[in-house]
């Protein structure tokens, strides 16, 4: 029996080693590779991806899994087996032709999107996108059919890939609360901020000095450069493997705050990955739980920690030292400049107060698309109506800044958007629990001490990996499941009362 | 039939894609990876290596190869099949236990060597090394047994892995000629150089400016940065795949010539790889022919091209521009300083005149070890005797600068050393042919034009890949097989007559 389970673990560890190769080749592709390498890199990646898929759907694995539960009593192993089965079922439930068709339609649509967005060409996009939606619905149905009764709606079957454990009805309840409160809150914050004078932080900030500043921030946040790297890429991201977390940042020479925020954010992602238990390395039970928790870690580092009044006041001295042109901005000025709220068209540029409304809009549209209550061709009208309702902005005829702005849907990644906002809610809720545990948190951050945050997160989130469901983790860490009140309280405190 | 051959090609292309992953993960390991990533990277590499080996020795491939020759008439395909079979046979002829034992003994011995070399600890090294030699002899015998009559000696079976096509008797004949001529030549050159005053080039040369200078050299030598990169590593090397050649250099801030020479050298390796025919990508017929030709390309770029009086006189202006402290050195001074000859202990630091004697010594020892005429424990005495005979230097009791100086043997890479010198001979011979084809070569190089060299090498060497034997390539390109006279003439011209 033990030997049998060992064989199963070894099987998944082999898959994880192929994934290690894919991860770092992908990093290289984004950060290092010259354009001439594209063709052979794409071929190699496709080969490894196919190989991984073959390993995951092989009868050998099905057989190992089928016989594993027999006599298994250790609760951790039972849980480990459950996570292995989740990974196996996710792969084997889709017919090979569907996987291929999806990949093809996704890359055609995404490729077209790059120019169609620029050209405000909704009709051109729609022509490709309808096939993507059709295949995504087929995928959702296939996932439902494979596990009868498991997913309450087809959309849940896709949501499960990113927000594993958080159902659409659970999320809908939470989003309903946010929709009730946020539009009015946004109005109040905007009105309040109208009375404030905000320093203009733009200037000339040499990239090399910004790099050093961001490196200092990472060290201050506990990043270990013996176990990771920071590089430059067109869009900030984080990736990596055991003992080797890699984040990227991009720099603009007229702005230093954007890069610092991105660095804090990606450092949070990297911290979660680096804090996963070594003994579960390569096993599904050892993976980060879901994207809602992943995003909660990055947002906790970015919005709760870095943007806290105490920390930014502390870190200001490093900013002044490396970028002397910032000397005129004190802690309050920096804090005020980084916490501006303004309804706007673009999600990725939105402040933390309006951001959830962008996500709720997308959630409502994509769930309708997959569950069949909305057709792709009706997206622009619905988008415009909801933007007016939530943010009082019209996108009529403006697809570039409306429904064509994100890449997610073009390649068929439906179900991802909610994780941004559930992550934001989780981060506020976890930080509130953390503050209860450390009443002196402001003194600690004002002294540049972030170690207590890492320790608490390691004990309560990172070390759990996938050994519990996401809401079990939230419950154990914070005393309750995801509850939007913590986020709303955080927004009120920071933006209406000028606290934290 | 065509479908069958296509299946065979696809099979090898799949292996090549795994090799692509191994290549770039290895590059990352050497150039980018933080120390914390070592464990998981090693595991992933071992997984991919095992996977590649399994693919190569699979009955499926054996079957495909066995039925491929039937009715095959196209000479290129016949040649392609022959190279596939060579790769297959090299892998399948060794029992799995031997491969494993060899890998284990090699890594133990190499690991120990790192400290033993520093500590002059021959006895400690010998304890591990005897097992490495025993297994290498076993390997050589297994390779001979698999192809009865193919290898004239066991050593030839290992030599074949690096100097494919150049037998030990052929090499021995060439080395005999060098042994007759070189010791006396060295004496003459040293005596002549005693009368010259040589400028001391040491100074302070900022690394960033050196990097820019080396980049300019690469561009001048035809390197395309859209199809490759240059980075920094502890030891210069080159690697890569289709459309993505990566070389590394190391810099010292008191010396600028070392890095330039290494850059020219690695640019030559990269040029060969980049010039291999795209239509044979991933197929054994499309690989670089052997290490003797590979080294000939790097040495041609380094010693024949870069170190030619014409080119260094041209490139001097870039050196002066980026490193103003060098302004006092004219072309003749630079050339004189880079062509010093002095018998010394360390192969990797040796000048091109004494270098072959270091290689011949190693060749004689390693062939004796593998063929059974020499025991590992007798190496220090033989080393000392040959060093005295060839270079008039004694290494008695000095293992650090004697038989412990190289890493090659510690991990069982016997048969590699000859390629350095056959490569040097080939480079002189090919460059002589190139000069006959371009009588104005000195004018071209003096104007910084290196394109004619790339064109000639592409037509005569790179485009042949492995579609011909190494000596067929030499014959077609230069009119004869490897002949040491060209190298000796080059040495006489450069070092006794002050030409080229």
Short mmCIF file of C-alpha atoms in Angstrom, two decimals, chain A residues 14-443:
data_model
loop_
_atom_site.label_atom_id
_atom_site.label_comp_id
_atom_site.label_asym_id
_atom_site.label_seq_id
_atom_site.Cartn_x
_atom_site.Cartn_y
_atom_site.Cartn_z
CA UNK A 14 7.71 13.45 -12.70
CA UNK A 15 4.94 15.62 -14.13
CA UNK A 16 6.09 18.45 -11.86
CA UNK A 17 9.59 18.17 -13.31
CA UNK A 18 8.22 18.61 -16.81
CA UNK A 19 6.28 21.59 -15.46
CA UNK A 20 9.51 22.97 -14.00
CA UNK A 21 10.99 22.90 -17.51
CA UNK A 22 7.89 24.59 -18.98
CA UNK A 23 7.90 27.26 -16.28
CA UNK A 24 11.50 28.33 -16.76
CA UNK A 25 11.40 28.09 -20.56
CA UNK A 26 8.33 30.32 -20.44
CA UNK A 27 10.16 32.77 -18.15
CA UNK A 28 13.09 32.75 -20.55
CA UNK A 29 10.68 33.36 -23.44
CA UNK A 30 9.23 36.44 -21.71
CA UNK A 31 12.43 37.86 -20.26
CA UNK A 32 15.53 36.67 -22.12
CA UNK A 33 14.85 35.09 -25.49
CA UNK A 34 15.78 36.98 -28.67
CA UNK A 35 13.03 37.05 -31.33
CA UNK A 36 14.85 34.52 -33.53
CA UNK A 37 14.25 31.79 -30.96
CA UNK A 38 10.47 31.97 -31.18
CA UNK A 39 9.79 29.13 -33.57
CA UNK A 40 11.91 26.47 -31.88
CA UNK A 41 10.85 27.59 -28.42
CA UNK A 42 7.18 27.32 -29.36
CA UNK A 43 7.76 23.83 -30.74
CA UNK A 44 9.60 22.72 -27.62
CA UNK A 45 6.91 24.14 -25.35
CA UNK A 46 4.17 22.41 -27.34
CA UNK A 47 6.11 19.14 -27.10
CA UNK A 48 6.45 19.42 -23.32
CA UNK A 49 2.82 20.44 -22.92
CA UNK A 50 1.67 17.45 -24.99
CA UNK A 51 3.99 15.18 -23.03
CA UNK A 52 2.64 16.45 -19.74
CA UNK A 53 -0.93 15.96 -20.95
CA UNK A 54 -0.15 12.40 -22.11
CA UNK A 55 1.33 11.61 -18.71
CA UNK A 56 -1.70 13.06 -16.95
CA UNK A 57 -4.30 11.14 -18.95
CA UNK A 58 -2.38 7.87 -19.21
CA UNK A 59 -4.15 4.63 -18.26
CA UNK A 60 -1.20 3.92 -15.97
CA UNK A 61 -2.10 6.92 -13.84
CA UNK A 62 -5.81 6.10 -13.96
CA UNK A 63 -4.98 2.66 -12.68
CA UNK A 64 -2.70 3.93 -9.89
CA UNK A 65 -5.39 6.39 -8.78
CA UNK A 66 -8.15 3.80 -8.98
CA UNK A 67 -6.37 1.48 -6.57
CA UNK A 68 -4.95 4.14 -4.24
CA UNK A 69 -7.89 4.81 -1.95
CA UNK A 70 -8.18 1.17 -0.86
CA UNK A 71 -7.14 0.93 2.78
CA UNK A 72 -5.77 4.46 2.83
CA UNK A 73 -6.36 6.01 6.28
CA UNK A 74 -3.88 8.80 6.81
CA UNK A 75 -5.96 11.97 6.39
CA UNK A 76 -3.16 13.90 4.70
CA UNK A 77 -2.70 11.15 2.16
CA UNK A 78 -6.43 11.00 1.58
CA UNK A 79 -6.38 14.72 0.94
CA UNK A 80 -3.32 14.36 -1.25
CA UNK A 81 -5.11 11.70 -3.27
CA UNK A 82 -8.16 13.95 -3.62
CA UNK A 83 -6.03 16.74 -5.09
CA UNK A 84 -4.32 14.28 -7.44
CA UNK A 85 -7.72 13.13 -8.63
CA UNK A 86 -8.81 16.72 -9.19
CA UNK A 87 -5.82 17.31 -11.44
CA UNK A 88 -6.34 14.02 -13.27
CA UNK A 89 -10.06 14.59 -13.82
CA UNK A 90 -9.53 18.12 -15.05
CA UNK A 91 -7.26 16.75 -17.75
CA UNK A 92 -9.01 13.56 -18.74
CA UNK A 93 -12.55 14.94 -18.98
CA UNK A 94 -11.90 16.81 -22.22
CA UNK A 95 -11.74 15.02 -25.58
CA UNK A 96 -8.42 15.55 -27.35
CA UNK A 97 -10.16 17.20 -30.33
CA UNK A 98 -11.77 19.77 -28.06
CA UNK A 99 -8.44 20.62 -26.43
CA UNK A 100 -6.90 21.08 -29.86
CA UNK A 101 -9.81 23.12 -31.27
CA UNK A 102 -9.82 25.32 -28.17
CA UNK A 103 -6.10 25.97 -28.40
CA UNK A 104 -6.37 26.82 -32.10
CA UNK A 105 -9.42 29.09 -31.78
CA UNK A 106 -7.86 30.78 -28.73
CA UNK A 107 -4.61 31.60 -30.48
CA UNK A 108 -6.38 32.88 -33.61
CA UNK A 109 -8.68 35.07 -31.53
CA UNK A 110 -5.90 36.35 -29.28
CA UNK A 111 -3.65 37.10 -32.24
CA UNK A 112 -6.45 39.04 -33.94
CA UNK A 113 -7.34 40.83 -30.70
CA UNK A 114 -3.92 42.51 -30.57
CA UNK A 115 -4.72 44.63 -33.63
CA UNK A 116 -8.52 44.64 -33.29
CA UNK A 117 -8.30 46.27 -29.89
CA UNK A 118 -6.12 49.04 -31.30
CA UNK A 119 -8.52 49.48 -34.24
CA UNK A 120 -11.71 49.48 -32.14
CA UNK A 121 -12.80 46.58 -34.37
CA UNK A 122 -15.51 44.78 -32.42
CA UNK A 123 -17.02 43.07 -35.48
CA UNK A 124 -13.64 41.66 -36.50
CA UNK A 125 -13.11 40.38 -32.98
CA UNK A 126 -16.61 38.94 -32.74
CA UNK A 127 -16.05 36.82 -35.85
CA UNK A 128 -13.26 34.90 -34.06
CA UNK A 129 -14.68 35.21 -30.57
CA UNK A 130 -17.93 33.39 -31.26
CA UNK A 131 -15.99 30.19 -31.88
CA UNK A 132 -14.04 30.71 -28.65
CA UNK A 133 -17.30 31.08 -26.71
CA UNK A 134 -18.84 28.06 -28.43
CA UNK A 135 -15.86 25.89 -27.48
CA UNK A 136 -15.75 27.27 -23.93
CA UNK A 137 -19.40 26.29 -23.50
CA UNK A 138 -18.62 22.88 -24.92
CA UNK A 139 -15.71 22.62 -22.48
CA UNK A 140 -17.87 23.67 -19.52
CA UNK A 141 -20.50 21.10 -20.50
CA UNK A 142 -17.89 18.35 -20.85
CA UNK A 143 -16.52 19.15 -17.41
CA UNK A 144 -20.06 19.04 -15.95
CA UNK A 145 -20.88 15.79 -17.71
CA UNK A 146 -17.72 14.15 -16.36
CA UNK A 147 -18.70 14.90 -12.75
CA UNK A 148 -22.52 14.78 -12.69
CA UNK A 149 -23.97 16.92 -9.91
CA UNK A 150 -20.60 18.38 -8.98
CA UNK A 151 -20.93 21.77 -10.67
CA UNK A 152 -24.20 23.68 -10.11
CA UNK A 153 -23.82 25.55 -13.44
CA UNK A 154 -21.63 25.18 -16.52
CA UNK A 155 -19.84 28.43 -15.55
CA UNK A 156 -18.89 26.84 -12.23
CA UNK A 157 -16.93 24.20 -14.11
CA UNK A 158 -14.66 26.93 -15.57
CA UNK A 159 -14.62 29.08 -12.43
CA UNK A 160 -13.35 25.98 -10.60
CA UNK A 161 -10.11 26.10 -12.60
CA UNK A 162 -9.09 29.42 -11.00
CA UNK A 163 -11.31 30.01 -7.96
CA UNK A 164 -11.25 26.34 -6.91
CA UNK A 165 -13.69 25.82 -4.04
CA UNK A 166 -15.48 29.17 -4.34
CA UNK A 167 -18.77 28.54 -6.19
CA UNK A 168 -20.55 31.05 -8.40
CA UNK A 169 -23.48 31.31 -5.98
CA UNK A 170 -21.06 32.09 -3.13
CA UNK A 171 -19.33 34.70 -5.26
CA UNK A 172 -22.64 36.14 -6.50
CA UNK A 173 -23.74 36.72 -2.91
CA UNK A 174 -20.53 38.55 -2.12
CA UNK A 175 -20.67 40.61 -5.30
CA UNK A 176 -24.28 41.60 -4.53
CA UNK A 177 -23.06 43.18 -1.28
CA UNK A 178 -20.32 45.08 -3.10
CA UNK A 179 -22.71 46.32 -5.77
CA UNK A 180 -24.97 47.73 -3.06
CA UNK A 181 -22.18 49.64 -1.31
CA UNK A 182 -19.44 50.52 -3.74
CA UNK A 183 -21.06 52.98 -6.19
CA UNK A 184 -22.10 55.24 -3.31
CA UNK A 185 -18.72 54.80 -1.60
CA UNK A 186 -16.93 55.80 -4.80
CA UNK A 187 -19.02 58.98 -4.95
CA UNK A 188 -18.18 59.86 -1.36
CA UNK A 189 -14.47 59.25 -1.81
CA UNK A 190 -14.28 61.25 -5.02
CA UNK A 191 -16.14 64.12 -3.41
CA UNK A 192 -13.80 64.06 -0.41
CA UNK A 193 -10.66 63.92 -2.53
CA UNK A 194 -11.81 66.89 -4.62
CA UNK A 195 -10.98 69.09 -1.63
CA UNK A 196 -7.38 67.82 -1.38
CA UNK A 197 -4.32 69.16 -3.14
CA UNK A 198 -2.24 66.34 -4.58
CA UNK A 199 1.43 66.65 -5.38
CA UNK A 200 2.46 65.83 -8.94
CA UNK A 201 5.07 63.10 -8.55
CA UNK A 202 6.13 63.02 -12.17
CA UNK A 203 9.78 63.78 -12.84
CA UNK A 204 12.90 62.13 -14.23
CA UNK A 205 13.87 59.00 -12.30
CA UNK A 206 16.83 57.06 -13.77
CA UNK A 207 15.95 53.42 -14.37
CA UNK A 208 19.13 52.02 -12.74
CA UNK A 209 18.32 53.85 -9.51
CA UNK A 210 14.72 52.69 -9.65
CA UNK A 211 16.00 49.13 -10.03
CA UNK A 212 18.09 49.51 -6.91
CA UNK A 213 15.12 51.03 -5.07
CA UNK A 214 12.85 48.15 -6.06
CA UNK A 215 15.50 45.69 -4.99
CA UNK A 216 15.65 47.37 -1.59
CA UNK A 217 11.87 47.16 -1.33
CA UNK A 218 11.96 43.42 -2.10
CA UNK A 219 14.63 42.83 0.54
CA UNK A 220 12.60 44.85 3.02
CA UNK A 221 9.57 42.67 2.19
CA UNK A 222 11.65 39.57 2.87
CA UNK A 223 12.51 38.44 -0.65
CA UNK A 224 15.65 36.27 -0.63
CA UNK A 225 17.84 36.89 -3.69
CA UNK A 226 19.56 33.55 -3.11
CA UNK A 227 16.18 32.01 -3.85
CA UNK A 228 14.98 34.20 -6.67
CA UNK A 229 15.56 36.98 -9.17
CA UNK A 230 14.02 40.19 -10.34
CA UNK A 231 14.14 41.20 -13.99
CA UNK A 232 12.46 43.49 -16.46
CA UNK A 233 9.61 42.52 -18.80
CA UNK A 234 6.87 44.25 -20.77
CA UNK A 235 4.26 43.30 -18.16
CA UNK A 236 5.11 42.49 -14.55
CA UNK A 237 4.59 38.85 -13.59
CA UNK A 238 5.83 36.25 -11.17
CA UNK A 239 6.70 32.61 -11.74
CA UNK A 240 9.23 30.06 -10.58
CA UNK A 241 9.81 26.80 -8.80
CA UNK A 242 11.13 25.48 -5.52
CA UNK A 243 13.90 27.75 -4.25
CA UNK A 244 13.80 29.95 -7.35
CA UNK A 245 11.05 32.56 -7.50
CA UNK A 246 11.27 35.03 -10.36
CA UNK A 247 9.40 38.27 -10.56
CA UNK A 248 9.54 40.98 -13.17
CA UNK A 249 8.86 44.70 -13.11
CA UNK A 250 8.76 47.38 -15.78
CA UNK A 251 10.08 50.88 -15.30
CA UNK A 252 9.05 54.25 -16.68
CA UNK A 253 11.56 57.03 -16.24
CA UNK A 254 8.95 59.68 -15.40
CA UNK A 255 7.22 57.68 -12.65
CA UNK A 256 8.63 55.64 -9.78
CA UNK A 257 5.49 54.54 -7.93
CA UNK A 258 4.06 52.23 -10.56
CA UNK A 259 7.11 49.99 -10.48
CA UNK A 260 7.19 49.93 -6.67
CA UNK A 261 3.53 48.89 -6.50
CA UNK A 262 4.08 46.18 -9.10
CA UNK A 263 7.17 44.97 -7.25
CA UNK A 264 5.30 44.76 -3.93
CA UNK A 265 2.48 42.91 -5.71
CA UNK A 266 4.70 40.34 -7.41
CA UNK A 267 6.76 39.91 -4.24
CA UNK A 268 3.53 38.81 -2.54
CA UNK A 269 2.89 36.18 -5.21
CA UNK A 270 6.48 34.98 -4.89
CA UNK A 271 6.25 34.85 -1.09
CA UNK A 272 3.25 32.51 -1.27
CA UNK A 273 5.01 30.15 -3.69
CA UNK A 274 8.23 30.19 -1.69
CA UNK A 275 6.29 29.47 1.51
CA UNK A 276 4.59 26.31 0.24
CA UNK A 277 5.73 23.27 2.23
CA UNK A 278 8.87 21.65 0.81
CA UNK A 279 7.71 18.17 1.81
CA UNK A 280 4.81 18.36 -0.65
CA UNK A 281 6.98 19.53 -3.50
CA UNK A 282 5.65 18.41 -6.86
CA UNK A 283 2.40 17.02 -5.39
CA UNK A 284 -0.98 18.65 -6.08
CA UNK A 285 -1.61 18.92 -2.31
CA UNK A 286 1.46 21.16 -2.22
CA UNK A 287 0.27 23.66 -4.83
CA UNK A 288 -1.04 27.13 -4.03
CA UNK A 289 -4.73 26.71 -3.23
CA UNK A 290 -6.38 28.91 -5.85
CA UNK A 291 -6.07 32.27 -7.57
CA UNK A 292 -8.36 33.96 -5.02
CA UNK A 293 -5.80 33.21 -2.32
CA UNK A 294 -2.86 33.89 -4.62
CA UNK A 295 -4.21 37.32 -5.47
CA UNK A 296 -4.93 37.92 -1.78
CA UNK A 297 -1.23 37.55 -1.04
CA UNK A 298 -0.06 39.90 -3.78
CA UNK A 299 -2.72 42.49 -2.87
CA UNK A 300 -1.90 42.16 0.82
CA UNK A 301 1.73 43.01 0.04
CA UNK A 302 0.78 45.79 -2.37
CA UNK A 303 -2.34 47.46 -0.93
CA UNK A 304 -2.36 46.54 2.76
CA UNK A 305 1.36 46.48 3.51
CA UNK A 306 3.22 48.72 1.05
CA UNK A 307 0.44 51.34 0.78
CA UNK A 308 -0.14 51.50 4.52
CA UNK A 309 0.62 54.96 5.91
CA UNK A 310 3.14 53.48 8.34
CA UNK A 311 5.16 51.55 5.79
CA UNK A 312 5.23 54.17 3.08
CA UNK A 313 6.35 56.71 5.65
CA UNK A 314 9.18 54.35 6.59
CA UNK A 315 10.14 53.51 3.04
CA UNK A 316 10.08 57.16 1.98
CA UNK A 317 13.67 57.52 3.24
CA UNK A 318 14.88 54.93 0.72
CA UNK A 319 12.95 56.72 -2.02
CA UNK A 320 14.50 60.05 -1.07
CA UNK A 321 17.99 58.55 -0.83
CA UNK A 322 17.94 56.87 -4.25
CA UNK A 323 15.77 59.40 -6.06
CA UNK A 324 16.81 62.76 -4.59
CA UNK A 325 14.34 64.56 -6.88
CA UNK A 326 11.56 63.20 -4.60
CA UNK A 327 12.90 65.00 -1.53
CA UNK A 328 10.05 67.51 -1.54
CA UNK A 329 7.41 64.78 -1.08
CA UNK A 330 6.86 63.74 2.52
CA UNK A 331 5.14 60.51 3.61
CA UNK A 332 1.70 62.09 3.60
CA UNK A 333 2.18 63.43 0.08
CA UNK A 334 3.33 60.04 -1.21
CA UNK A 335 0.44 58.31 0.49
CA UNK A 336 -2.08 60.82 -0.84
CA UNK A 337 -0.71 60.52 -4.36
CA UNK A 338 -0.91 56.73 -4.34
CA UNK A 339 -4.46 56.53 -3.05
CA UNK A 340 -6.33 58.56 -5.66
CA UNK A 341 -9.78 57.28 -6.60
CA UNK A 342 -11.40 58.04 -9.94
CA UNK A 343 -13.88 56.02 -12.02
CA UNK A 344 -12.13 55.11 -15.29
CA UNK A 345 -12.48 52.84 -18.28
CA UNK A 346 -9.50 50.55 -17.85
CA UNK A 347 -9.52 47.79 -15.24
CA UNK A 348 -5.75 47.37 -14.93
CA UNK A 349 -5.35 51.07 -14.23
CA UNK A 350 -8.22 51.25 -11.74
CA UNK A 351 -7.77 52.16 -8.07
CA UNK A 352 -8.71 49.61 -5.41
CA UNK A 353 -12.11 51.24 -4.74
CA UNK A 354 -13.48 51.10 -8.28
CA UNK A 355 -11.65 47.91 -9.27
CA UNK A 356 -14.29 45.47 -7.94
CA UNK A 357 -16.95 47.11 -10.11
CA UNK A 358 -14.88 46.36 -13.22
CA UNK A 359 -14.64 42.75 -12.09
CA UNK A 360 -18.32 42.37 -11.20
CA UNK A 361 -19.25 43.64 -14.68
CA UNK A 362 -17.00 41.02 -16.30
CA UNK A 363 -18.24 38.29 -13.96
CA UNK A 364 -21.84 39.00 -14.85
CA UNK A 365 -21.11 38.99 -18.56
CA UNK A 366 -18.93 35.89 -18.65
CA UNK A 367 -21.21 33.80 -16.47
CA UNK A 368 -24.11 34.78 -18.74
CA UNK A 369 -22.08 33.83 -21.82
CA UNK A 370 -21.20 30.39 -20.50
CA UNK A 371 -24.55 29.61 -18.91
CA UNK A 372 -26.36 30.68 -22.07
CA UNK A 373 -28.27 33.76 -20.96
CA UNK A 374 -26.15 36.14 -23.03
CA UNK A 375 -24.86 36.04 -26.61
CA UNK A 376 -21.39 37.25 -27.56
CA UNK A 377 -22.83 39.78 -30.00
CA UNK A 378 -24.72 41.48 -27.16
CA UNK A 379 -21.63 42.14 -25.05
CA UNK A 380 -21.02 45.81 -26.09
CA UNK A 381 -24.55 46.90 -25.18
CA UNK A 382 -24.46 45.10 -21.84
CA UNK A 383 -20.96 46.44 -21.14
CA UNK A 384 -22.05 50.00 -21.79
CA UNK A 385 -25.19 49.69 -19.64
CA UNK A 386 -23.26 48.25 -16.70
CA UNK A 387 -20.43 50.81 -16.96
CA UNK A 388 -23.02 53.56 -16.74
CA UNK A 389 -24.75 51.85 -13.84
CA UNK A 390 -21.59 51.07 -11.81
CA UNK A 391 -19.18 53.85 -12.73
CA UNK A 392 -21.25 56.40 -14.56
CA UNK A 393 -19.09 56.14 -17.68
CA UNK A 394 -20.34 55.28 -21.15
CA UNK A 395 -18.35 53.07 -23.50
CA UNK A 396 -20.82 53.28 -26.35
CA UNK A 397 -18.93 52.67 -29.59
CA UNK A 398 -15.63 52.67 -27.66
CA UNK A 399 -14.64 49.00 -27.73
CA UNK A 400 -10.94 49.70 -27.30
CA UNK A 401 -11.53 51.04 -23.79
CA UNK A 402 -14.54 48.81 -23.28
CA UNK A 403 -15.09 45.14 -23.94
CA UNK A 404 -11.89 44.73 -26.01
CA UNK A 405 -9.55 45.95 -23.27
CA UNK A 406 -8.68 42.60 -21.64
CA UNK A 407 -6.93 39.58 -23.13
CA UNK A 408 -8.55 36.98 -20.86
CA UNK A 409 -11.61 36.13 -22.94
CA UNK A 410 -9.81 36.10 -26.27
CA UNK A 411 -8.03 32.85 -25.44
CA UNK A 412 -10.99 31.36 -23.60
CA UNK A 413 -9.95 32.01 -19.98
CA UNK A 414 -13.46 32.45 -18.58
CA UNK A 415 -13.78 32.28 -14.80
CA UNK A 416 -10.54 34.05 -13.96
CA UNK A 417 -11.81 37.61 -13.31
CA UNK A 418 -13.59 36.96 -9.98
CA UNK A 419 -10.28 35.95 -8.37
CA UNK A 420 -9.04 39.55 -8.56
CA UNK A 421 -11.84 40.79 -6.35
CA UNK A 422 -12.23 37.78 -4.07
CA UNK A 423 -8.46 38.17 -3.67
CA UNK A 424 -8.85 41.83 -2.69
CA UNK A 425 -11.54 40.91 -0.18
CA UNK A 426 -9.46 38.09 1.25
CA UNK A 427 -6.44 40.36 1.58
CA UNK A 428 -8.40 42.93 3.62
CA UNK A 429 -9.90 40.18 5.78
CA UNK A 430 -6.55 38.46 6.38
CA UNK A 431 -4.84 41.76 7.13
CA UNK A 432 -7.56 42.57 9.65
CA UNK A 433 -6.91 39.23 11.38
CA UNK A 434 -3.18 39.93 11.24
CA UNK A 435 -3.70 43.33 12.87
CA UNK A 436 -5.77 41.74 15.65
CA UNK A 437 -2.84 39.40 16.27
CA UNK A 438 -0.33 42.24 16.17
CA UNK A 439 -1.84 45.36 17.76
CA UNK A 440 1.54 47.05 17.35
CA UNK A 441 1.47 46.50 13.57
CA UNK A 442 1.77 50.18 12.76
CA UNK A 443 4.88 50.58 14.91
#
